[in-house]
Every structure is written in structure tokens, then in C-alpha cells.
Coordinates of C-alpha atoms in Angstrom, one line a residue:
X5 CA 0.0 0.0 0.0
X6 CA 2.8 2.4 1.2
X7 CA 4.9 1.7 -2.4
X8 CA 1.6 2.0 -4.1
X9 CA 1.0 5.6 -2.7
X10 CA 4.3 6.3 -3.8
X11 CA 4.5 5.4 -7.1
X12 CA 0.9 7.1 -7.6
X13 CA 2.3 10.3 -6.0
X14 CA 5.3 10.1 -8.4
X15 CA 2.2 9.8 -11.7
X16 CA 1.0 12.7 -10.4
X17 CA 3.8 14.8 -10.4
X18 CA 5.0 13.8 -13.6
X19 CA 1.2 14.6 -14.8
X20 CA 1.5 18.3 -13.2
X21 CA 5.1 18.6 -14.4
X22 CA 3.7 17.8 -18.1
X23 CA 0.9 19.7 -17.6
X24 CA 3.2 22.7 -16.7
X25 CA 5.5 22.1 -19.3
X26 CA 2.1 22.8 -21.7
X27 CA 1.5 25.7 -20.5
X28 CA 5.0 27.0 -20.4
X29 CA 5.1 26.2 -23.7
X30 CA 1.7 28.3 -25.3
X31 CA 3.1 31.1 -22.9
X32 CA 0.5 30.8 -20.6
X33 CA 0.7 29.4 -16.4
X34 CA -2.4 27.1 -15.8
X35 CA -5.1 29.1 -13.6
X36 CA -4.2 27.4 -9.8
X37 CA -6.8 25.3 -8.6
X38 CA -9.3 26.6 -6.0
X39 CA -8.0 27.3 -2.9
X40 CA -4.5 27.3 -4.1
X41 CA -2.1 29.9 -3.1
X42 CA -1.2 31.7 -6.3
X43 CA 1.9 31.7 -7.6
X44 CA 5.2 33.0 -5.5
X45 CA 7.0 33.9 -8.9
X46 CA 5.7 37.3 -9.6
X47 CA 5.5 38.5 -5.5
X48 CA 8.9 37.7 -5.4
X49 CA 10.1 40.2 -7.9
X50 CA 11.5 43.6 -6.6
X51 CA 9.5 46.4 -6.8
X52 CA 11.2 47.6 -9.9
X53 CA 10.9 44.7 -11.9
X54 CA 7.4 44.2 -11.1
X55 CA 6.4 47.6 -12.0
X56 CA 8.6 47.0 -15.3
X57 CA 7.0 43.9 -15.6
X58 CA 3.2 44.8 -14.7
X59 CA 3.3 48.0 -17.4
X60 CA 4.8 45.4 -20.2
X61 CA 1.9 43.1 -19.0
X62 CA -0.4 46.4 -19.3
X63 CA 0.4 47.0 -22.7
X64 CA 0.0 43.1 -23.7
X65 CA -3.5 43.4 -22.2
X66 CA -4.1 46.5 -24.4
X67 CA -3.3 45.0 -27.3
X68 CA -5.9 41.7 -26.6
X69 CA -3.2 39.7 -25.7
X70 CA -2.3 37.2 -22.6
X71 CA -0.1 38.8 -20.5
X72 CA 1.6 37.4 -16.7
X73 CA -1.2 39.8 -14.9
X74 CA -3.8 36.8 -15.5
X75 CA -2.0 34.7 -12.9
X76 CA -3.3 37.4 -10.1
X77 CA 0.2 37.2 -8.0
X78 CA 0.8 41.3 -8.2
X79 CA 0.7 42.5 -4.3
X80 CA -0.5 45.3 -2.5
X81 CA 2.9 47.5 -3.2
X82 CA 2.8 47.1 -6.9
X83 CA -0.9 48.3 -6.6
X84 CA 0.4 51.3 -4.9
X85 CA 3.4 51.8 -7.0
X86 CA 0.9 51.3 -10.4
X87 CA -1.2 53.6 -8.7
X88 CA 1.6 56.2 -8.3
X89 CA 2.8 55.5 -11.7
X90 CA -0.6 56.4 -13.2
X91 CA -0.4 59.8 -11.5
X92 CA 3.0 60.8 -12.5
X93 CA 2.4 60.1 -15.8
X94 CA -0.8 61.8 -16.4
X95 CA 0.7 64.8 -14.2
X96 CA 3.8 65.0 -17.0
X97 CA 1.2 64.4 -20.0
X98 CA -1.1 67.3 -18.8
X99 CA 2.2 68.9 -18.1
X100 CA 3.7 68.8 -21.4
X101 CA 0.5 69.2 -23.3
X102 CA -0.4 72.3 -21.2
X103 CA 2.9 74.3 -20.3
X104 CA 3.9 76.3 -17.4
X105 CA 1.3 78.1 -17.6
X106 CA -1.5 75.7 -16.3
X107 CA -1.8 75.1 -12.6
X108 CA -2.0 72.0 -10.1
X109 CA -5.9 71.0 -9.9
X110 CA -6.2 69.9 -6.4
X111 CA -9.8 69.5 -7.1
X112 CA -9.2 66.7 -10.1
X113 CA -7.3 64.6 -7.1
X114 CA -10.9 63.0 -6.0
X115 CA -11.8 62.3 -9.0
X116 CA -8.7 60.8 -10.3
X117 CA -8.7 58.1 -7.1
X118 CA -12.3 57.7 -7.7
X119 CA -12.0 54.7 -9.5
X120 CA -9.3 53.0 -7.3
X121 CA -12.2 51.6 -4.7
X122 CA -14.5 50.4 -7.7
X123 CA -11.6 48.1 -9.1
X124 CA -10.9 46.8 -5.2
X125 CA -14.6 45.9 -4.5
X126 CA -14.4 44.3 -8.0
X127 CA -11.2 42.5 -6.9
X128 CA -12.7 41.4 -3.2
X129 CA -15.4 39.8 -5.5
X130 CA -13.7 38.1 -7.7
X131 CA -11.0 36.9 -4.7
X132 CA -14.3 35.7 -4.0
X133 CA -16.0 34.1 -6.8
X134 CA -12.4 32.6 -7.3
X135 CA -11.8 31.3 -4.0
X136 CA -8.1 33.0 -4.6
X137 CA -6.9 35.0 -1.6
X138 CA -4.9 38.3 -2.6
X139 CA -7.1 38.9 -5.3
X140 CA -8.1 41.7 -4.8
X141 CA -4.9 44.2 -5.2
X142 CA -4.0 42.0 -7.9
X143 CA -7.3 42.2 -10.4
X144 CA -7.3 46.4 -9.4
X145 CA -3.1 46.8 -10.5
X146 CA -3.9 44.7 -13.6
X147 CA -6.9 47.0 -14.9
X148 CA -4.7 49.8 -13.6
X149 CA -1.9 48.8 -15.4
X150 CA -4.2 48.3 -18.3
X151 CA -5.1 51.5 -18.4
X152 CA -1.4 53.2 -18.5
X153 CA -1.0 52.7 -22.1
X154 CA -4.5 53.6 -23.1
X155 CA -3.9 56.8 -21.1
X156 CA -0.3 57.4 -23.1
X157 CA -2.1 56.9 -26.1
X158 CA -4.8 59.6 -25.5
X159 CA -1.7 62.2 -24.1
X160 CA 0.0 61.3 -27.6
X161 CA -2.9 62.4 -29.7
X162 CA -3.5 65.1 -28.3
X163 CA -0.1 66.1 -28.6
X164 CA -0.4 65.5 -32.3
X165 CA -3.6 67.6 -32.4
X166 CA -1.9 70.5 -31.3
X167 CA 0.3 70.2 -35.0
X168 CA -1.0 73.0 -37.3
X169 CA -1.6 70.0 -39.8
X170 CA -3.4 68.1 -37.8
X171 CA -5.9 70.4 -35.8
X172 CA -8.6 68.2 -37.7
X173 CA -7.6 65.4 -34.8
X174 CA -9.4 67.3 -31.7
X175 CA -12.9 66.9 -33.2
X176 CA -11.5 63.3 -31.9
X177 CA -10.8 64.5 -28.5
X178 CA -13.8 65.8 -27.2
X179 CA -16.7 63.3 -26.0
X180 CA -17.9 61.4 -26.8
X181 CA -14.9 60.5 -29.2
X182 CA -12.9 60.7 -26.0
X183 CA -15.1 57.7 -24.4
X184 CA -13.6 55.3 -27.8
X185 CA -11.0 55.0 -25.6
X186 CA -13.1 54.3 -22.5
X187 CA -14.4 51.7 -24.9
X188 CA -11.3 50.4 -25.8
X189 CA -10.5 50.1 -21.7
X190 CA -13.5 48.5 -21.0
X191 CA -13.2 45.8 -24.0
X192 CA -9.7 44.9 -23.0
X193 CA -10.9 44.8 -19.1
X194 CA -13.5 42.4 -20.3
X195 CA -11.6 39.8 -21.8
X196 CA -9.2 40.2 -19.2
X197 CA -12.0 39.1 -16.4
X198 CA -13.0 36.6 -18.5
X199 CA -9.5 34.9 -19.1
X200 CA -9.1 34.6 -15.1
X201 CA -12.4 32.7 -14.6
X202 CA -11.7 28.8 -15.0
X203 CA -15.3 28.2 -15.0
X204 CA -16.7 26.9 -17.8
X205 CA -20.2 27.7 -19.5
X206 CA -22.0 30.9 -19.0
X207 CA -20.6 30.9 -15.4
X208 CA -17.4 32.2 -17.0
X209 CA -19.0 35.2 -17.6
X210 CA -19.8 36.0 -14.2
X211 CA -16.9 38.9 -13.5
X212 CA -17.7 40.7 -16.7
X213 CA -21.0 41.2 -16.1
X214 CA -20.0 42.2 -12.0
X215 CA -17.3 44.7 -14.0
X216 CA -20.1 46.2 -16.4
X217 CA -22.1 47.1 -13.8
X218 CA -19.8 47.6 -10.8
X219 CA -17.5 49.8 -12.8
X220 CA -18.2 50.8 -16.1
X221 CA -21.4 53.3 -15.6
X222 CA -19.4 55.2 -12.5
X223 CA -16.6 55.6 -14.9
X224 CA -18.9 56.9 -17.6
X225 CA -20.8 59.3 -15.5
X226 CA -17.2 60.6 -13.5
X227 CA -14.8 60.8 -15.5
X228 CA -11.5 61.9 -14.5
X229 CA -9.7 65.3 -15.1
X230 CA -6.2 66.1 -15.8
X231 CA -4.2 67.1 -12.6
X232 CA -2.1 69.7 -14.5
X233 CA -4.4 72.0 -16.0
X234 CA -4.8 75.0 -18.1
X235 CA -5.8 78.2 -16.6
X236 CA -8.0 78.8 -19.1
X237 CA -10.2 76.6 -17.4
X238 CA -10.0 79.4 -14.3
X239 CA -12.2 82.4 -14.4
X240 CA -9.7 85.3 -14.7
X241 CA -11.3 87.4 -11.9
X242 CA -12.7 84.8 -10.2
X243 CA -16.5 83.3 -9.6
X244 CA -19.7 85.2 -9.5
X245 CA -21.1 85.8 -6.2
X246 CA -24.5 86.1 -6.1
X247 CA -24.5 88.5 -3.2
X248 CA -27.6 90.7 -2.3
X249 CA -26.1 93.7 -3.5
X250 CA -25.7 91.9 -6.9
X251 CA -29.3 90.9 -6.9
X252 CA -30.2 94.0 -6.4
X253 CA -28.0 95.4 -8.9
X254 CA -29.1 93.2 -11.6
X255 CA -32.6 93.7 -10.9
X256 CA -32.6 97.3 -12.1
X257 CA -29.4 98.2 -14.3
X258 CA -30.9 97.1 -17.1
X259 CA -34.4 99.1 -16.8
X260 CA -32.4 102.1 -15.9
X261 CA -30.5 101.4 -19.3
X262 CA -33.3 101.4 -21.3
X263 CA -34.9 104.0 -19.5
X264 CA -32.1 106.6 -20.5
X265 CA -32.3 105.4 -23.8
X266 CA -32.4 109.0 -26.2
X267 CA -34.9 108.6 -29.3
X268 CA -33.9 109.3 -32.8
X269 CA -33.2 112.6 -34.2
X270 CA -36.0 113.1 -37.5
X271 CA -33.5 113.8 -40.6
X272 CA -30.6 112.6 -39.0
X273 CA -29.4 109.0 -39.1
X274 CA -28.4 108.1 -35.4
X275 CA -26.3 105.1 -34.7
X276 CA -27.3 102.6 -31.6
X277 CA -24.4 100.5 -29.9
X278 CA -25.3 97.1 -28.3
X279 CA -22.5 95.7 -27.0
X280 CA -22.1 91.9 -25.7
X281 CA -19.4 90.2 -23.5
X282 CA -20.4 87.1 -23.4
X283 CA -18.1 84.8 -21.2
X284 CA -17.2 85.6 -17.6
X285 CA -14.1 83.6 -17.8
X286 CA -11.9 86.0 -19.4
X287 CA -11.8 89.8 -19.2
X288 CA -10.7 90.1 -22.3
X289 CA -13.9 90.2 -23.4
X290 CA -15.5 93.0 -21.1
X291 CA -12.1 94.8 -21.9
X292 CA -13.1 94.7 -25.7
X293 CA -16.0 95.9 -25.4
X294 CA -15.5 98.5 -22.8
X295 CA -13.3 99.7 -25.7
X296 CA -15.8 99.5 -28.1
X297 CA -18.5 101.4 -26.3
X298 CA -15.9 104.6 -25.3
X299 CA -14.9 104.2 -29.3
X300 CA -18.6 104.5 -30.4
X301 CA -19.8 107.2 -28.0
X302 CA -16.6 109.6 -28.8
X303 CA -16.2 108.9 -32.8
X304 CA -19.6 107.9 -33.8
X305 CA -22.1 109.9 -31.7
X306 CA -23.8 106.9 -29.6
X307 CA -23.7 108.7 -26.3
X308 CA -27.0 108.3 -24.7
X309 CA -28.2 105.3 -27.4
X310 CA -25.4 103.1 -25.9
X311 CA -25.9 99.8 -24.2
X312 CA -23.0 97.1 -22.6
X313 CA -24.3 94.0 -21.2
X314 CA -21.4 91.8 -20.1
X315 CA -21.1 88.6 -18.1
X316 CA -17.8 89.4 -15.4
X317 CA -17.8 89.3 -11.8
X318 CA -16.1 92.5 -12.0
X319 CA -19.2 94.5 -13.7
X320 CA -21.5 92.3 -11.7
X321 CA -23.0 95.7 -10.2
X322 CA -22.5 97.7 -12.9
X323 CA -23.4 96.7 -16.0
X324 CA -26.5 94.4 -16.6
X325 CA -25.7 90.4 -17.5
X326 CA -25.4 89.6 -20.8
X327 CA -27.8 86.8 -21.6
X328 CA -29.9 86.0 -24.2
X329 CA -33.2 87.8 -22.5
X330 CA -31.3 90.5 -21.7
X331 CA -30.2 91.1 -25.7
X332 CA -33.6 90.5 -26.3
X333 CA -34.7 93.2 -24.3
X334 CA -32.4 95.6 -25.1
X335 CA -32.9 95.2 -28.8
X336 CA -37.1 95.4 -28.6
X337 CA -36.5 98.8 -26.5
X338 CA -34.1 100.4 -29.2
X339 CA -36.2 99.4 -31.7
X340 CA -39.3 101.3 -30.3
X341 CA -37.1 104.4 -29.5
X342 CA -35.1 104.4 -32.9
X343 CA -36.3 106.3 -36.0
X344 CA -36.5 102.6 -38.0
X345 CA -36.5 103.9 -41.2
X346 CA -33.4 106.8 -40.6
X347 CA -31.5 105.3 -37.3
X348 CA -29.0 102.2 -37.7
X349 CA -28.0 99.4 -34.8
X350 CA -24.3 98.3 -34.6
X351 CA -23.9 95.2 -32.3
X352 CA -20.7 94.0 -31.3
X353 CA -20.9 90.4 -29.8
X354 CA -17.4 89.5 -28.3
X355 CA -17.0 85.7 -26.6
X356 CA -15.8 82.5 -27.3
X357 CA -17.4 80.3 -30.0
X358 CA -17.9 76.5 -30.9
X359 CA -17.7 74.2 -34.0
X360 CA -21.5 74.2 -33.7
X361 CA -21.8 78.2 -34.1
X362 CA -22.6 79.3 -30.9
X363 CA -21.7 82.0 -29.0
X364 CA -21.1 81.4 -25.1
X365 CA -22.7 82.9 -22.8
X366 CA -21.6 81.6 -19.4
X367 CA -21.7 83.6 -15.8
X368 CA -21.7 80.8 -12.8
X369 CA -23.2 79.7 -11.4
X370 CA -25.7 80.8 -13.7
X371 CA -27.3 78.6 -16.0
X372 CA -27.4 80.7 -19.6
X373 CA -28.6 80.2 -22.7
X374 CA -26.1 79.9 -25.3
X375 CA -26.5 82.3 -28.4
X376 CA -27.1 80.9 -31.7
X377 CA -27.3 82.6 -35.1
X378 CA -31.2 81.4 -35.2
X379 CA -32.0 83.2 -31.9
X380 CA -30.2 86.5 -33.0
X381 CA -32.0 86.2 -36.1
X382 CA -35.5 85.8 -34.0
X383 CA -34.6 88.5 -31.5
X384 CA -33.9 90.7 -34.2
X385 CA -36.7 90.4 -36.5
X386 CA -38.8 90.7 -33.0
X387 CA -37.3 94.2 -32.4
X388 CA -38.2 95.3 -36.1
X389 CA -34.5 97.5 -36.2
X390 CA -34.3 97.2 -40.7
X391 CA -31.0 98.7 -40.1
X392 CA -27.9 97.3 -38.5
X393 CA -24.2 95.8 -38.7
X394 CA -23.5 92.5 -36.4
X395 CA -20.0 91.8 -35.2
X396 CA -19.3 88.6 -34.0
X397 CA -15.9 87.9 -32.7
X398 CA -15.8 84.5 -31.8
X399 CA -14.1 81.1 -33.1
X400 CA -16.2 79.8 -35.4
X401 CA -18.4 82.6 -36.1
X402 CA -18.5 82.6 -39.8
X403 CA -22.1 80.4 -38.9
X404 CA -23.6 83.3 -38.0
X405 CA -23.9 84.7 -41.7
X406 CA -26.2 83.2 -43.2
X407 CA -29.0 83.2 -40.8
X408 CA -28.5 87.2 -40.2
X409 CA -28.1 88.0 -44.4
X410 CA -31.0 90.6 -45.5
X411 CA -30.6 93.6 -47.3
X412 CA -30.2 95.9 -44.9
X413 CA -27.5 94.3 -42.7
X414 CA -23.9 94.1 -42.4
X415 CA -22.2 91.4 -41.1
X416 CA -19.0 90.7 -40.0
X417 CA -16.8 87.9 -37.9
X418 CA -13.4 87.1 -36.7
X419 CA -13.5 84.0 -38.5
X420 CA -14.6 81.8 -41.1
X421 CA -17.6 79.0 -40.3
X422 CA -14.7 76.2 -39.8
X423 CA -11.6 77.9 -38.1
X424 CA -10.9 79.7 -35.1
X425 CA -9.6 83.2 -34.3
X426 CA -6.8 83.9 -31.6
X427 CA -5.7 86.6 -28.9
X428 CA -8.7 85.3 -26.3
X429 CA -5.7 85.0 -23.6
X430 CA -5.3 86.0 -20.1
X431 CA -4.3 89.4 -19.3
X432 CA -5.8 90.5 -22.9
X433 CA -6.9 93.9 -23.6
X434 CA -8.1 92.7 -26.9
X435 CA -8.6 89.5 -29.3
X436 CA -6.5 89.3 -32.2
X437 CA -9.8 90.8 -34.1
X438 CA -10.7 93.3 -31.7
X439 CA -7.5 94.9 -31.7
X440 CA -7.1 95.4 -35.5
X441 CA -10.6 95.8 -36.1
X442 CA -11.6 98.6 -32.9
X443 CA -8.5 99.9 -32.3
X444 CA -5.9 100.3 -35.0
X445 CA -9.1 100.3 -38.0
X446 CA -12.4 102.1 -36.9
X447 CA -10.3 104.5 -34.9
X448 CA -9.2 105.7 -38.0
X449 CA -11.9 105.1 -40.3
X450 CA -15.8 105.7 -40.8
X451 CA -16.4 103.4 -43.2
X452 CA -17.3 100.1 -41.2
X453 CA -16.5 98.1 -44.5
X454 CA -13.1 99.8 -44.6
X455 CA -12.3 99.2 -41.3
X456 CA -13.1 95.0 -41.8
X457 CA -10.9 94.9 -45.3
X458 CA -8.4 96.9 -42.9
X459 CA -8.5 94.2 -40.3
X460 CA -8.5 91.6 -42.1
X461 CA -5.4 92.4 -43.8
X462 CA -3.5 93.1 -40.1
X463 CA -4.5 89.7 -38.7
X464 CA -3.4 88.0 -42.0
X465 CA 0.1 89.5 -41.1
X466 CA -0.4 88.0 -37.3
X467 CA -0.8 84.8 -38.8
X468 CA 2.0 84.6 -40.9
X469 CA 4.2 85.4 -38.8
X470 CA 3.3 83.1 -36.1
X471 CA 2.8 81.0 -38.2
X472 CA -1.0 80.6 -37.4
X473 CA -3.7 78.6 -39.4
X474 CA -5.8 81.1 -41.0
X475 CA -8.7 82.0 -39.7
X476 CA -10.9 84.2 -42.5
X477 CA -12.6 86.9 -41.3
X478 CA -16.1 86.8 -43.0
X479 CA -17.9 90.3 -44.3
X480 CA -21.6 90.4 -46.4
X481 CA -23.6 93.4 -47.0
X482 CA -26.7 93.7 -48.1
X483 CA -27.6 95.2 -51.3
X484 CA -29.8 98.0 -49.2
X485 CA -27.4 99.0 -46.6
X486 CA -24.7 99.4 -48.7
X487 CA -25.9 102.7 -49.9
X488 CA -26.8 103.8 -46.4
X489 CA -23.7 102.9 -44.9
X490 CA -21.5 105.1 -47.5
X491 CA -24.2 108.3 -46.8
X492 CA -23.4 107.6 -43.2
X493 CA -19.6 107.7 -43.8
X494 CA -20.1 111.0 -45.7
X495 CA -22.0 112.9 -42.9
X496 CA -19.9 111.3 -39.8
X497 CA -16.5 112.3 -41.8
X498 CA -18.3 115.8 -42.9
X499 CA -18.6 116.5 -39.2
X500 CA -15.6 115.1 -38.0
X501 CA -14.2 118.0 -40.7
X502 CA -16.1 120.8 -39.1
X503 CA -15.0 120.1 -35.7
X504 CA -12.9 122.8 -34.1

């Protein structure tokens, strides 16, 4: 009995010896069998190694293939040190994508860790499902590790994107083309669960469904920022405070505007300035148009028939928000105080735009509508002004034309439908279009037309010399203003003449 033991002892490890030789050989350990402690190999490594090793095993997994992760032996300190890598790394991505002059977002920290507990939970229950002690830290720093080169990728990209030839790539970036790569993480963690389970049948497919719904729709819903980040994502001066003695502001600026409004002059074609400073995260904007309102009242007689709405913390009591009820207003009250056959509106709308053509309109905590060229159009037509010239200086803002074109308005924008213009920075007293268009053109010039072909020929210097894409300003007149406007040129440069 005792030599029969033996020699079955001595089958069995010739068997398992075999059986090992198998695997080695198709690059794969065989899955332990319940209750077995997993393997010492891969614990045993050095810190270094294993991280070394866990990121080459990240990338396999990426790429659909096996990889040493799927034998669950990575411990608790290569969790931490994947962990740590992952930060690092997306810290010098954001870094080198952004430049020294982003800042450290303490605030994407929470939101960065948030998915560090999900892949735990996910690895308790599979430690459990598996019946594999030290599961746990091991399933979270192989989905973590999975994840590095995914992340890389992304940084990569985007890097590419910023390339004046390749610009087209960040339509790519922005979600939901930025969740393919969520996607492409999720797929990989799938299979990945699905390898580990040795259960057979539909069983097998008992940790991806516990990932798809323990993980995925968190991850979807919260996703995480960059921790180095741009300060354009700051507001310049700060948040909007909705203080009582803003409320109170706000609740009568705008009636005392329009109140003070003078009426048109019979004989005499008056000009009415509507300006609009749209986003409260740069003051570039609210400069601009500060500018513009002092240029129109001085040069072009508007004094008294002037209106700024602007969204800025720092005009908060001072000037009346600029929203899209607010425009509205403002334009219905001009147009019942204007002489509508003599008098002519100039609005000057100044933010930042989208690829969709619209204008922002952001003050938070506010909750704004965002202008597009169908609700000017509407607000317009609702105010019955037949004469007028729109600005719009915004990316993008070449949209607004053909909505707005009739025959007797002007328009103009900083850009073409498909490009973007340049200059809205921090510490700006002007964008690139503001500056050549307001101050170096219409401060010379009372031709509005003139002052556009002007501007448009400065910022095509801009460009070329730093080495810019272009963006195409965009002019159309309309066959009955055209004549208006060079009457109006006549009298405003005739009385510029006869001043002493």
C-alpha cells in the first residue's frame, strides 16, 4: 500500500510537471486550482521589476493579448506603485500638453482616485468568486496597469492635435470620441476578467457582467480630469457671487439702461451701440467691449443710445448680465425708441465660440442660454430694427452669416464657419480681431467696411508670422445697406471735418 502511494504520488507529479511544461510552452501558467495559493513567482520580484513587468503586462493586455497579470500574483505594493505611476504620468502628460502656464488642480485629485475603490470591490469579489486569496490588489493593478498605455495613447494624440496640420484630430478629443478610448479600456478589461475565470459555461462570464455594472457606468458618469491644468479653465477674476447687493443690482441696471435710452433725431441718421461680453471667464472680453463702447460714444455719436451687457464678476454691479433675455430686451426697447426707417443698430458680440456656431454665454453659477445665429435672427426680427451691422468675434463665427443675411445688414466675424480666431488670452486687452478691427481700423476710419478689409489684412500679417492657421474673417452686405452705410460715412466724416 505504502509503495503503491508512492509510485501514484510520483504519476502525479510527472502529470502536473507535463501539464506545466504545456502551458510554459503556449506562454500561458495554468489558472491554480481553488484554494491554491497563487503563484510565488511574480511577489517575489523587486518592486522595480514588477512595475517594469506589470506596465509590459499592461500594454499586452491593451493590445488583446495574454499577458503574466492573468496569474493574479501582483501585491498590495505594486498596486500602490501602479497607482503612483498612473499619477505621475498623467501629471507630466497634462504637463507637457499644457505648459507652465496651467496650474495643479487639487480639485481633479478625488476624482482621479475615484476609481481606485471600484476596481478593489471588483477584486474582493472576484477573490471571491475565485476562491483565490490576494485577489483583490492584484485584479485592481492589472486593470490599472491596463489602463497606463490607453492613457499614453490619449496624451499622444492630443499632442499631435496641437500640430497645425493636424488640428482636424481634436474633433477626436472631445466626447464622446474621447469615451472610444473608455471603450477600448472597457473591452480589454472584459476579456481580461474573462480569461481569469476557469469556469466553464456561462458561469465564465460572471466577472464581466459584476465589472459592467460595478465599474463601467461610474466611470462613464465621473470621469476623470487632468491634474495639471490649463488656466484657461479658471475664471480670470474669479466666480460670480450672487451677493444681495448683486441681486439688487441686476434687478434694475438694465431698466435704468433702457430708461435713458435718447430717441432718434428726425433727418438725422443716429447710430445705436449694443455691446455683448459674453463669457465671464476672461476679461478680455468686457475689456473689448469697454473699448468699443468709449470708441462709439466719442467717434460715432452713440452717447446716450449706448448699451453694454457683459457677463464678469467684475461689472456684476455695474453693468446688466449679458444673456440671451437680456439682448432681447435691449434690442425690442431700441427698436421702439429708434427712427427705424433713418436710425442704424451696430452690435458687437465678443466671446468665445464652438464648431456648432454658438456663441457662449456663461456667468456661474448661472445657467445661460447659449446664443445661436437662429436666436439672434428671431430677436432681431422681434425688435423690427431694418437697419444694423453685427459683429461677432468668436471662433467659429463665420455660422452666424447666413442666418443674419438681408438687405439691410452688415455682417461681419473674426472667422470663417470652420476655423478659429486667436488673442482670447489671459491678461488680454483685446482678441487678435478686436485689436485690429476697434482699435488700429475704426479708430481711423468711418467706413465700417473699410475698417473690416483693414482688419482683415492686419491679422493676416499676425498669422504669418506666427505662423497661425488662418482663420478668414467673413464680411456680407446687403444690397440695401450698402448705400446707407456710404451716406453715413459721408455725414460722420463731414462732421468730424467741421470740428474745431
Amino acid at each position: 500500500m505504502v509503495v503503491f502511494s508512492i509510485m501514484e504520488s510520483e504519476e502525479k507529479r510527472e502529470i502536473g510537471a507535463e501539464e506545466g511544461v504545456a502551458a510554459e510552452e503556449k506562454g500561458w501558467e495554468a489558472v491554480p486550482e481553488r484554494g491554491a495559493a497563487p503563484p510565488a513567482a511574480g511577489g517575489n520580484k523587486g518592486l522595480l521589476p514588477g512595475l517594469l513587468c506589470d506596465l509590459k503586462g499592461g500594454a499586452r493586455l491593451s493590445l488583446l493579448l495574454r499577458s503574466d497579470l492573468e496569474r493574479l500574483d501582483a501585491t498590495s505594493a505594486r498596486l500602490v506603485l501602479l497607482v503612483l505611476t498612473d499619477l505621475a504620468l498623467n501629471l507630466l502628460c497634462s504637463f507637457v500638453l499644457v505648459g507652465t502656464g496651467g496650474y495643479f488642480s487639487y480639485s481633479s485629485l478625488p476624482g482621479f482616485f475615484f476609481h481606485l475603490p471600484l476596481l478593489l470591490l471588483l477584486g474582493l469579489a472576484a477573490g471571491r468568486l475565485l476562491s483565490r486569496c490576494g485577489a483583490a490588489p492584484a485584479v485592481a493593478a492589472a486593470l490599472i496597469a491596463l489602463s497606463i498605455p490607453i492613457e499614453f495613447c490619449h496624451a499622444i494624440l492630443e499632442a499631435v492635435a496641437q500640430l497645425r496640420h493636424f488640428e482636424w484630430l481634436q474633433d477626436y478629443l472631445t466626447a464622446p470620441h474621447y469615451y472610444r478610448f473608455y471603450w477600448w479600456w472597457g473591452a480589454a478589461a472584459l476579456l481580461f476578467l474573462f480569461r481569469i475565470d476557469p469556469a466553464r459555461g456561462l458561469r465564465r462570464l460572471r466577472l464581466p457582467l459584476l465589472f459592467a455594472l460595478l465599474v463601467l457606468p461610474p466611470l462613464w458618469y465621473f470621469p476623470r480630469g487632468d491634474l495639471w491644468a490649463s488656466s484657461a479653465q479658471e475664471s480670470e477674476s474669479g466666480e460670480l457671487s450672487l451677493t444681495d447687493e448683486v441681486l439688487a443690482a441686476q434687478a434694475k441696471l438694465l431698466d435704468r439702461e433702457l430708461a435713458a435710452l435718447k430717441p432718434g433725431r428726425p433727418g438725422v441718421t443716429d447710430i445705436y451701440f449694443v455691446g455683448f461680453a459674453g463669457d465671464a471667464s476672461q476679461d478680455v472680453f468686457l475689456k473689448e467691449l469697454n473699448y468699443a463702447k468709449a470708441l462709439f460714444d466719442r467717434r460715432f455719436g452713440t452717447s446716450g443710445r449706448s448699451v453694454l451687457l457683459a457677463n464678469n464678476p467684475q461689472s456684476a454691479t455695474t453693468l446688466p448680465f449679458a444673456s440671451a433675455g437680456n439682448l432681447e430686451r435691449t434690442l425690442v426697447r431700441i427698436g421702439e425708441v429708434m427712427n427705424r426707417d433713418e436710425d442704424l443698430l451696430f452690435l458687437y458680440l465678443s466671446s468665445h465660440g464652438s464648431r456648432d456656431h454658438e456663441l457662449a454665454v456663461n456667468n456661474p453659477p448661472l445657467e445661460l442660454k447659449q446664443l445661436t445665429p437662429e436666436l439672434l435672427k428671431r430677436e432681431l426680427a422681434l425688435a423690427g430694427i431694418k437697419w444694423k451691422v453685427v459683429v461677432v468675434s468668436t471662433c467659429f463665427s463665420g455660422g452666424f452669416v447666413p442666418p443674419l443675411q438681408d438687405d439691410g445688414t452688415l455682417v461681419m466675424t473674426a472667422a470663417d464657419a470652420t476655423h478659429e480666431s486667436f488673442g482670447c488670452g489671459f491678461g488680454e486687452d483685446f482678441t487678435w480681431f478686436g485689436e485690429a478691427f476697434l482699435e488700429d481700423a475704426m479708430s481711423k476710419e468711418f467706413s465700417f467696411t473699410a475698417a473690416f478689409d483693414r482688419a482683415r489684412e492686419t491679422i493676416r500679417k499676425w498669422e504669418e508670422e506666427r505662423g497661425e492657421t488662418p482663420s478668414n474673417p467673413q464680411i456680407w452686405v446687403g444690397k440695401g445697406i450698402e448705400p446707407k452705410l456710404g451716406l453715413l460715412e459721408r455725414v460722420l466724416r463731414e462732421g468730424k471735418s467741421k470740428e474745431p
